[in-house]
Rosetta silent file (secondary structure, phi, psi, omega in degrees, C-alpha in Angstrom):
SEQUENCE: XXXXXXXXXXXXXXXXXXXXXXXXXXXXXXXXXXXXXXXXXXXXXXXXXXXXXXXXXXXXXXXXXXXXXXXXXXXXXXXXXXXXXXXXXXXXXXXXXX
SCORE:     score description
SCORE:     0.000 S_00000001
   1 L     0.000  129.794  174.563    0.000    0.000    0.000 S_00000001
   2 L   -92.873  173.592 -155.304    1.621    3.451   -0.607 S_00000001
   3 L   -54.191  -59.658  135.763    2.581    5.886    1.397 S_00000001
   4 L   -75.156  151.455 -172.520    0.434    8.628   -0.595 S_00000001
   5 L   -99.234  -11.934 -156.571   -1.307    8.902   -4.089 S_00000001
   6 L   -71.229  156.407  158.381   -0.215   12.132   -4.691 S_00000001
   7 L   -88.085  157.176 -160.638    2.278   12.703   -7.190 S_00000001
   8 L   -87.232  142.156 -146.860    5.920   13.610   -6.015 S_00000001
   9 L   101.637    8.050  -90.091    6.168   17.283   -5.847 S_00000001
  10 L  -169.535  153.566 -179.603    2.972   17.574   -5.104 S_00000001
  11 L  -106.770  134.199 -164.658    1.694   19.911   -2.287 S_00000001
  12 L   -84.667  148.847 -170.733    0.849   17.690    0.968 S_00000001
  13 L   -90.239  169.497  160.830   -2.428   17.192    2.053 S_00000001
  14 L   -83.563  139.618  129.905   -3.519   16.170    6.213 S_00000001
  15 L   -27.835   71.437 -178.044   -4.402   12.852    6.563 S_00000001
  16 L   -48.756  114.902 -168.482   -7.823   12.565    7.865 S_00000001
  17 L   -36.765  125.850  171.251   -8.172   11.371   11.362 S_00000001
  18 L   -80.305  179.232 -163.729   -9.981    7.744   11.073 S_00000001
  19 L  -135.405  112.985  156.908  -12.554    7.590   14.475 S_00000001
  20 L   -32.674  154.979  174.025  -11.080    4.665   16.694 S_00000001
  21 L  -103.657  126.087 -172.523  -13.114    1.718   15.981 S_00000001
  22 L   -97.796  157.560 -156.035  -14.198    0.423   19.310 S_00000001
  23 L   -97.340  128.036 -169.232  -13.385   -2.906   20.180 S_00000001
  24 E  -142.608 -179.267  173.870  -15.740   -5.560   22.735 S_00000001
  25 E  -156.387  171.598  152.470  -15.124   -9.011   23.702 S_00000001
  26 E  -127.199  167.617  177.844  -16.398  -11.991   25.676 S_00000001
  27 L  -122.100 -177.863  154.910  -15.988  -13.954   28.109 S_00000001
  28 L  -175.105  138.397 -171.715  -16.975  -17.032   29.084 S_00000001
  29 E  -149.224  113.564  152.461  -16.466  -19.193   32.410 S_00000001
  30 L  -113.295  140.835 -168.605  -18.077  -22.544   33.529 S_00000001
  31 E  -146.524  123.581 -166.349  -18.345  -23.288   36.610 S_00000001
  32 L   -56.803 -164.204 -172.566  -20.479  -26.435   38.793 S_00000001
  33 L   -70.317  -10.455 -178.937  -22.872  -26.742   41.728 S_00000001
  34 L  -112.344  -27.475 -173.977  -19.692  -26.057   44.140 S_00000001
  35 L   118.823  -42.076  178.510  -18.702  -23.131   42.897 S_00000001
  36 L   -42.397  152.948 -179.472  -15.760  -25.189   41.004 S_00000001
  37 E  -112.780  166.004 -172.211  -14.732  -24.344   37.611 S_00000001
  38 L   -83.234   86.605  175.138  -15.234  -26.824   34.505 S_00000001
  39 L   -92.925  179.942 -152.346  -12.061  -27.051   32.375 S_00000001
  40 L   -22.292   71.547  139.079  -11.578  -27.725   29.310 S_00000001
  41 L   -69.200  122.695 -159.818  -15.308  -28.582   28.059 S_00000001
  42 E   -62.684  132.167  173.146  -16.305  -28.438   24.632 S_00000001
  43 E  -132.037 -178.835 -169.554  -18.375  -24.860   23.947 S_00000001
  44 E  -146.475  116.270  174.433  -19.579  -23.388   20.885 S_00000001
  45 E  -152.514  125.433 -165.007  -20.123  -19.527   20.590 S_00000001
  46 E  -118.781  126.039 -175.361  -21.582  -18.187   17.691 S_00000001
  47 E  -103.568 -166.287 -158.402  -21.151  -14.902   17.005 S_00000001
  48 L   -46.696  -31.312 -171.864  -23.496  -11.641   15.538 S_00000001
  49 L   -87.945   -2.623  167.104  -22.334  -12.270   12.215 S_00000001
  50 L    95.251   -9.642 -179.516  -23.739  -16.089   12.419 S_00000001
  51 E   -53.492  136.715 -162.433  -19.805  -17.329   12.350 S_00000001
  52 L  -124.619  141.143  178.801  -19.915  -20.450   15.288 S_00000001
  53 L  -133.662   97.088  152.411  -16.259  -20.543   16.575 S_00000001
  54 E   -75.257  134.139  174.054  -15.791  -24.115   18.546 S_00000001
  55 E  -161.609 -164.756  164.899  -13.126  -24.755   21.098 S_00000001
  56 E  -108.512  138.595  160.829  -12.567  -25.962   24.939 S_00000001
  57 L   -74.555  153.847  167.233  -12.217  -23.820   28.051 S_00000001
  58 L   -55.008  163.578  175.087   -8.870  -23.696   29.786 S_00000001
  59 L   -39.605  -25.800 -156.171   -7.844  -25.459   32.943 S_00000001
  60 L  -111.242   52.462 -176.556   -9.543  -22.936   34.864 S_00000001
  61 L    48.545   31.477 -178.609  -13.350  -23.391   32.727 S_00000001
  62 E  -130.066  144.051  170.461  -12.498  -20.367   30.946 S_00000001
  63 L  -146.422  154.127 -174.795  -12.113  -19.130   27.579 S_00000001
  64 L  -147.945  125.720  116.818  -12.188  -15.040   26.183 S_00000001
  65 E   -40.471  108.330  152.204  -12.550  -13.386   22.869 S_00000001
  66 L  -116.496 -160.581 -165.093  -11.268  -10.083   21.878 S_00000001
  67 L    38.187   61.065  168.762  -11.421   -7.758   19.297 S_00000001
  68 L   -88.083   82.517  178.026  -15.109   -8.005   18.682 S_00000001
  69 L   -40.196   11.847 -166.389  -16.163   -5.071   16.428 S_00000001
  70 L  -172.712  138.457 -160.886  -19.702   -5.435   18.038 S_00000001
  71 L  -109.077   20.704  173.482  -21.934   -5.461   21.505 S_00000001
  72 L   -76.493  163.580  148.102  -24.758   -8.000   19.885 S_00000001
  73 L   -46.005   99.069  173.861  -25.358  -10.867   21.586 S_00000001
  74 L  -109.221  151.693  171.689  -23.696  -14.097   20.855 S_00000001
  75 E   -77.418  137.155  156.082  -24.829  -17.649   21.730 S_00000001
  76 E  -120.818  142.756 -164.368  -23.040  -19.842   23.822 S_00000001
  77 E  -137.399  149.912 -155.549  -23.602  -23.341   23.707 S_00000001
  78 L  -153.534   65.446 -159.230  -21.948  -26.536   25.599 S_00000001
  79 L   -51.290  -13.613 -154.638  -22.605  -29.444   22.858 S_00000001
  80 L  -118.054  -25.427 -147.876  -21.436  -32.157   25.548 S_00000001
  81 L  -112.632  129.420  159.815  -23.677  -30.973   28.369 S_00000001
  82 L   -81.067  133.021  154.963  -27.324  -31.173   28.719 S_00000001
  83 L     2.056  -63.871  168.082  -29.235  -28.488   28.050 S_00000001
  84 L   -93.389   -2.053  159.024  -30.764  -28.334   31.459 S_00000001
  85 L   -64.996   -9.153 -174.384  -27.741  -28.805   33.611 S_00000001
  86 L  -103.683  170.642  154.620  -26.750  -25.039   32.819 S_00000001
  87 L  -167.894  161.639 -163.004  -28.022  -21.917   33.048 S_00000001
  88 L  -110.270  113.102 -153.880  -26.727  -18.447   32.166 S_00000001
  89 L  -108.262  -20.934 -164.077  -26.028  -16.347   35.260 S_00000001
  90 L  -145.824  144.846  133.798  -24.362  -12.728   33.553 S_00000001
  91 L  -157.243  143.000 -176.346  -24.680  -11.380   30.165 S_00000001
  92 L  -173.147  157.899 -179.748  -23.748   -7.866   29.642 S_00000001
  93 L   -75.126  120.380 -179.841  -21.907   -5.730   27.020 S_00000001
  94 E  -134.114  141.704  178.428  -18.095   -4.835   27.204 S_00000001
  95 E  -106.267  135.873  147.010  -15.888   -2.604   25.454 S_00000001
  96 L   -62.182  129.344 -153.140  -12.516   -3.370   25.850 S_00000001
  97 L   -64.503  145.496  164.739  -10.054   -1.159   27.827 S_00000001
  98 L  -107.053    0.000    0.000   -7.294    0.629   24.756 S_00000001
């Protein structure tokens, strides 16, 4: 990509400032009937744009997503678990810290 279009010689122009884009994540943490955390259990979390990103939580039942251009709502889902053993205790919108 060049630096500039202009041609050289050319009298320089400003840049125009782009407007930060802001930036969200998720989180996500399972954790049992004790209090205990879950590790590395299969989830599913599909996000605003309909994309489903599978993986496992970490040792400590946790896994996090950043750089989420968007503060919709994504699904989380836990393909190994039944359906009524779970329940969804937080959901709330976060912009990530710059």
């Amino acid at each position: 990509m060049p630096f500039s279009d202009q041609p050289p010689g050319a009298t320089v122009q400003p840049c125009p400032l782009a407007s930060p884009v802001p930036v969200y994540w998720v989180e996500i943490e399972l954790i049992g009937e004790d209090d205990s955390p879950i590790p590395w259990e299969a989830y599913e979390l599909r996000l605003p744009d309909g994309q489903c990103v599978p993986g496992f939580l970490d040792d400590q039942g946790f896994a996090r997503f950043d750089n989420l251009a968007s503060a919709q709502p994504c699904e989380v889902r836990f393909p190994n678990l039944d359906k009524d053993a779970w329940e969804k205790l937080e959901t709330r919108a976060a912009k990530a810290s710059s």
